Amino acid sequence: MLEIRDLHAYYGAIEGLKGVDIQVADGSITCIIGSNGAGKTTLLKSISNVVTRKGSITWNGQEITGLKPTKIAKLGITHVPEGRQVFPGLTVRENLETGTIGWHGFFGHGRYEEDLDRVFQLFPRLKERENQKGWSLSGGEQQMLAIGRALMARPRLLLLDEPSMGLAPLIIEEMFKKIVEINRVSRLPVLLVEQNASLALEISDYAYVIEQGRISFHGKASELRDDPRIVAAYLGQFAGQKGA
C-alpha cells in the first residue's frame, strides 16, 4: 500500500534521512527499529510531510510526495505522534471528537457514535474516564487516547511513533496487544516506530533497521529477531524472551 523510494529528509543543512527505501504491505504490521537519532521519527514525519524532504512516496499507486499534510491525512494516513500530544484541557470524549474533524459530517452522526463505541470497547478505561480532562490521565491512558483519537478518523494506514515511550512494562505489553488487535480485527496496516526492538519484532510481520538515516537491515521480523547482528545491537540480554 505504501512505497517509499530514495527518501531524503532535512532539518536545515542536516540530512536526517539518506536515500531510504521502505514498503508497507496491506494488512501488515511493519516496524522501524533503531537507536535514538537514527531517523525513525523523521521517517514518519516525512510521510506526513511535516519536514523538508525529497524522493518518492506513493500510496496505493498515487504519488503523494507533494501533497500538503491535510491532504495526506484525508487519504487515510493517520499519524499518532511521539509523546501522545493529547489536548490537556479537553475531556477524553472531546479529544476523541477532534479525530472526526473533516471526516464525519457533524458530531452525533450515527457513524460517529458507532466509532466512539468501537474505541470504548477497545479501551474500556477511556469509557470510564470519558469526562475527565486529558491532563488528568496517566501516561498509558493518554497513549490509549492518542490511538483512539486516530481510530476515530477511520484510518487506512496507522503511523505509530514510540507508543511505549515512558510507560511501565505491564502497560507496554497491554498496549502492544491492542496494536495487534487493531491490526488483526480490521486488517488495518500499521507502520510502527519503536525503541523496544524485542516487542516490535515480536508483533510485526516485516521490519527495517535504520542507522544514521539509512536502512541497514530489513526482512521478516521473525528472522531479524534471531539475526546475531540485530541481537547484539538491539536485543542484547533480552533476546529470545517473550515480551522483553
CSV table of C-alpha atoms in Angstrom, one decimal:
chain,number,residue,atom,x,y,z
A,1,MET,CA,0.0,0.0,0.0
A,2,LEU,CA,2.8,2.4,0.9
A,3,GLU,CA,6.0,2.6,-1.1
A,4,ILE,CA,8.9,4.9,-0.3
A,5,ARG,CA,11.8,5.3,-2.7
A,6,ASP,CA,15.1,7.2,-2.3
A,7,LEU,CA,13.7,9.4,0.5
A,8,HIS,CA,15.8,12.2,1.9
A,9,ALA,CA,14.8,14.5,4.7
A,10,TYR,CA,16.4,17.6,6.1
A,11,TYR,CA,16.5,19.8,9.1
A,12,GLY,CA,18.1,22.9,7.7
A,13,ALA,CA,21.5,21.7,6.4
A,14,ILE,CA,21.4,18.5,8.4
A,15,GLU,CA,20.3,15.4,6.4
A,16,GLY,CA,18.1,13.2,8.6
A,17,LEU,CA,17.3,10.5,6.0
A,18,LYS,CA,19.7,9.4,3.3
A,19,GLY,CA,18.0,7.5,0.5
A,20,VAL,CA,15.5,5.4,2.4
A,21,ASP,CA,13.5,2.7,0.7
A,22,ILE,CA,10.5,1.1,2.5
A,23,GLN,CA,7.4,-0.8,1.7
A,24,VAL,CA,4.3,-1.4,3.9
A,25,ALA,CA,2.1,-4.2,2.7
A,26,ASP,CA,-1.7,-4.2,3.0
A,27,GLY,CA,-2.9,-5.6,6.4
A,28,SER,CA,0.6,-5.9,7.8
A,29,ILE,CA,2.5,-4.6,10.8
A,30,THR,CA,5.8,-3.2,9.7
A,31,CYS,CA,8.2,-1.9,12.3
A,32,ILE,CA,11.2,0.5,12.1
A,33,ILE,CA,13.8,0.0,14.9
A,34,GLY,CA,16.9,1.9,15.6
A,35,SER,CA,18.7,3.9,18.2
A,36,ASN,CA,18.0,7.5,19.3
A,37,GLY,CA,18.6,9.9,16.5
A,38,ALA,CA,18.7,7.2,13.8
A,39,GLY,CA,15.9,8.8,11.8
A,40,LYS,CA,12.8,6.8,12.9
A,41,THR,CA,10.6,9.7,13.8
A,42,THR,CA,11.9,11.7,10.9
A,43,LEU,CA,10.6,8.9,8.6
A,44,LEU,CA,7.1,9.2,9.9
A,45,LYS,CA,7.2,13.0,9.7
A,46,SER,CA,8.4,12.7,6.1
A,47,ILE,CA,5.4,10.5,5.2
A,48,SER,CA,3.1,13.1,6.8
A,49,ASN,CA,5.0,15.9,5.1
A,50,VAL,CA,5.9,18.0,8.1
A,51,VAL,CA,9.6,18.1,7.4
A,52,THR,CA,11.5,19.1,4.3
A,53,ARG,CA,12.1,16.0,2.1
A,54,LYS,CA,12.6,14.8,-1.4
A,55,GLY,CA,12.2,11.4,-3.0
A,56,SER,CA,9.1,9.3,-3.9
A,57,ILE,CA,6.2,8.3,-1.6
A,58,THR,CA,3.3,6.5,-3.2
A,59,TRP,CA,0.1,5.5,-1.5
A,60,ASN,CA,-2.0,2.8,-3.3
A,61,GLY,CA,-0.2,3.8,-6.5
A,62,GLN,CA,-0.8,7.5,-6.0
A,63,GLU,CA,2.2,9.8,-5.7
A,64,ILE,CA,1.7,11.8,-2.5
A,65,THR,CA,5.1,13.4,-2.0
A,66,GLY,CA,4.0,16.9,-2.9
A,67,LEU,CA,0.7,16.8,-1.1
A,68,LYS,CA,0.0,19.0,2.0
A,69,PRO,CA,-0.2,17.3,5.4
A,70,THR,CA,-4.0,17.8,5.5
A,71,LYS,CA,-4.4,16.1,2.1
A,72,ILE,CA,-2.3,13.2,3.2
A,73,ALA,CA,-4.4,12.8,6.3
A,74,LYS,CA,-7.6,12.9,4.3
A,75,LEU,CA,-6.3,10.0,2.2
A,76,GLY,CA,-6.4,7.9,5.4
A,77,ILE,CA,-2.8,8.1,6.6
A,78,THR,CA,-3.2,8.9,10.3
A,79,HIS,CA,-0.2,9.8,12.5
A,80,VAL,CA,0.0,9.1,16.2
A,81,PRO,CA,3.0,11.3,17.2
A,82,GLU,CA,5.7,10.7,19.7
A,83,GLY,CA,4.7,11.9,23.2
A,84,ARG,CA,0.9,11.4,22.6
A,85,GLN,CA,0.1,15.1,22.3
A,86,VAL,CA,-3.4,14.9,23.6
A,87,PHE,CA,-5.3,18.1,24.3
A,88,PRO,CA,-4.9,18.5,28.1
A,89,GLY,CA,-7.8,20.9,28.6
A,90,LEU,CA,-10.3,18.8,26.7
A,91,THR,CA,-12.1,15.8,28.1
A,92,VAL,CA,-11.5,12.3,26.8
A,93,ARG,CA,-14.6,12.4,24.7
A,94,GLU,CA,-13.7,15.8,23.3
A,95,ASN,CA,-10.2,14.6,22.5
A,96,LEU,CA,-11.8,11.7,20.6
A,97,GLU,CA,-14.2,14.1,18.8
A,98,THR,CA,-11.2,16.0,17.4
A,99,GLY,CA,-10.3,12.9,15.4
A,100,THR,CA,-13.5,13.1,13.5
A,101,ILE,CA,-12.9,16.6,12.1
A,102,GLY,CA,-13.0,16.6,8.3
A,103,TRP,CA,-14.5,13.1,8.2
A,104,HIS,CA,-17.9,12.9,9.9
A,105,GLY,CA,-20.5,15.5,8.9
A,106,PHE,CA,-21.1,16.6,12.4
A,107,PHE,CA,-20.8,15.3,16.0
A,108,GLY,CA,-23.6,12.9,16.9
A,109,HIS,CA,-23.8,11.4,13.4
A,110,GLY,CA,-24.6,7.7,13.5
A,111,ARG,CA,-21.1,6.7,12.3
A,112,TYR,CA,-19.6,8.9,14.9
A,113,GLU,CA,-21.4,7.1,17.7
A,114,GLU,CA,-20.5,3.8,16.2
A,115,ASP,CA,-16.8,4.7,16.0
A,116,LEU,CA,-16.9,6.1,19.6
A,117,ASP,CA,-18.4,2.8,20.8
A,118,ARG,CA,-15.7,0.9,19.0
A,119,VAL,CA,-12.9,2.9,20.7
A,120,PHE,CA,-14.5,2.5,24.1
A,121,GLN,CA,-14.8,-1.3,23.5
A,122,LEU,CA,-11.1,-1.4,22.6
A,123,PHE,CA,-10.0,0.8,25.5
A,124,PRO,CA,-12.6,0.4,28.3
A,125,ARG,CA,-10.6,2.7,30.6
A,126,LEU,CA,-11.3,5.6,28.2
A,127,LYS,CA,-15.1,5.0,28.7
A,128,GLU,CA,-14.6,5.0,32.5
A,129,ARG,CA,-12.8,8.4,32.2
A,130,GLU,CA,-14.9,9.8,29.4
A,131,ASN,CA,-15.5,13.1,31.2
A,132,GLN,CA,-12.0,13.6,32.7
A,133,LYS,CA,-9.6,16.1,31.3
A,134,GLY,CA,-6.7,14.9,29.2
A,135,TRP,CA,-4.1,16.2,31.7
A,136,SER,CA,-5.5,14.0,34.5
A,137,LEU,CA,-4.8,10.7,32.6
A,138,SER,CA,-1.9,8.5,33.3
A,139,GLY,CA,0.7,8.1,30.5
A,140,GLY,CA,-0.7,4.8,29.5
A,141,GLU,CA,-4.3,6.2,29.3
A,142,GLN,CA,-3.0,9.2,27.3
A,143,GLN,CA,-1.5,6.7,24.8
A,144,MET,CA,-4.8,4.9,24.6
A,145,LEU,CA,-6.5,8.2,24.0
A,146,ALA,CA,-4.0,9.2,21.2
A,147,ILE,CA,-4.5,5.9,19.4
A,148,GLY,CA,-8.3,6.1,20.0
A,149,ARG,CA,-8.4,9.6,18.5
A,150,ALA,CA,-6.5,8.3,15.4
A,151,LEU,CA,-9.0,5.5,15.0
A,152,MET,CA,-11.9,8.0,15.1
A,153,ALA,CA,-10.6,9.3,11.7
A,154,ARG,CA,-11.2,5.8,10.2
A,155,PRO,CA,-7.6,5.4,9.0
A,156,ARG,CA,-6.4,3.3,6.2
A,157,LEU,CA,-2.8,3.3,7.5
A,158,LEU,CA,-1.8,3.9,11.1
A,159,LEU,CA,1.6,5.5,11.8
A,160,LEU,CA,2.6,4.9,15.4
A,161,ASP,CA,5.6,6.8,16.9
A,162,GLU,CA,7.1,5.2,20.0
A,163,PRO,CA,3.9,4.1,21.7
A,164,SER,CA,5.9,2.5,24.6
A,165,MET,CA,7.7,5.7,25.5
A,166,GLY,CA,7.6,6.4,29.2
A,167,LEU,CA,5.3,3.6,30.1
A,168,ALA,CA,5.6,0.8,32.7
A,169,PRO,CA,6.4,-2.7,31.3
A,170,LEU,CA,2.9,-4.1,32.1
A,171,ILE,CA,1.2,-1.2,30.3
A,172,ILE,CA,3.6,-1.6,27.3
A,173,GLU,CA,2.6,-5.2,27.0
A,174,GLU,CA,-1.1,-4.3,27.1
A,175,MET,CA,-0.6,-1.5,24.5
A,176,PHE,CA,1.2,-3.9,22.1
A,177,LYS,CA,-1.7,-6.4,22.5
A,178,LYS,CA,-4.1,-3.7,21.5
A,179,ILE,CA,-2.0,-2.8,18.4
A,180,VAL,CA,-2.1,-6.4,17.3
A,181,GLU,CA,-5.9,-6.5,17.9
A,182,ILE,CA,-6.4,-3.3,15.9
A,183,ASN,CA,-4.4,-4.8,13.0
A,184,ARG,CA,-5.9,-8.3,13.1
A,185,VAL,CA,-9.5,-7.4,13.6
A,186,SER,CA,-9.7,-4.7,10.9
A,187,ARG,CA,-6.7,-5.6,8.8
A,188,LEU,CA,-5.5,-2.1,9.3
A,189,PRO,CA,-1.9,-1.8,8.2
A,190,VAL,CA,0.4,-0.3,10.8
A,191,LEU,CA,3.8,1.3,10.5
A,192,LEU,CA,5.4,1.2,13.9
A,193,VAL,CA,8.4,3.1,15.0
A,194,GLU,CA,9.7,1.7,18.3
A,195,GLN,CA,12.8,1.6,20.5
A,196,ASN,CA,11.6,-1.6,22.3
A,197,ALA,CA,13.1,-3.7,19.5
A,198,SER,CA,12.2,-7.1,21.0
A,199,LEU,CA,8.5,-6.3,21.4
A,200,ALA,CA,8.3,-4.6,18.0
A,201,LEU,CA,9.9,-7.6,16.2
A,202,GLU,CA,7.6,-9.9,18.1
A,203,ILE,CA,4.4,-8.4,16.8
A,204,SER,CA,5.5,-7.3,13.4
A,205,ASP,CA,5.4,-9.1,10.0
A,206,TYR,CA,8.3,-7.2,8.5
A,207,ALA,CA,11.0,-5.0,9.9
A,208,TYR,CA,13.5,-2.4,8.9
A,209,VAL,CA,16.6,-1.3,10.9
A,210,ILE,CA,17.6,2.3,10.4
A,211,GLU,CA,21.0,3.6,11.4
A,212,GLN,CA,22.3,7.2,10.8
A,213,GLY,CA,19.5,7.9,8.4
A,214,ARG,CA,19.9,4.7,6.2
A,215,ILE,CA,18.3,1.3,6.2
A,216,SER,CA,21.0,-1.1,7.3
A,217,PHE,CA,18.9,-4.3,7.5
A,218,HIS,CA,15.4,-5.4,6.5
A,219,GLY,CA,13.5,-8.7,6.4
A,220,LYS,CA,10.8,-10.8,8.0
A,221,ALA,CA,10.6,-9.7,11.7
A,222,SER,CA,10.8,-13.3,12.9
A,223,GLU,CA,14.1,-13.7,11.0
A,224,LEU,CA,15.6,-10.4,12.2
A,225,ARG,CA,14.8,-11.3,15.8
A,226,ASP,CA,17.2,-14.2,15.6
A,227,ASP,CA,19.8,-12.4,13.5
A,228,PRO,CA,23.1,-12.2,15.6
A,229,ARG,CA,23.8,-8.7,14.3
A,230,ILE,CA,20.3,-7.5,15.5
A,231,VAL,CA,20.6,-9.4,18.8
A,232,ALA,CA,24.0,-7.8,19.5
A,233,ALA,CA,23.0,-4.3,18.6
A,234,TYR,CA,19.3,-4.0,19.7
A,235,LEU,CA,18.2,-7.0,21.8
A,236,GLY,CA,21.1,-7.9,23.9
A,237,GLN,CA,20.3,-9.8,27.1
A,238,PHE,CA,16.6,-9.8,26.3
A,239,ALA,CA,16.9,-11.8,23.1
A,240,GLY,CA,14.5,-14.6,22.9
A,241,GLN,CA,12.5,-13.5,25.9
A,242,LYS,CA,8.8,-13.1,25.0
A,243,GLY,CA,7.6,-9.6,25.8
A,244,ALA,CA,11.1,-8.4,26.7
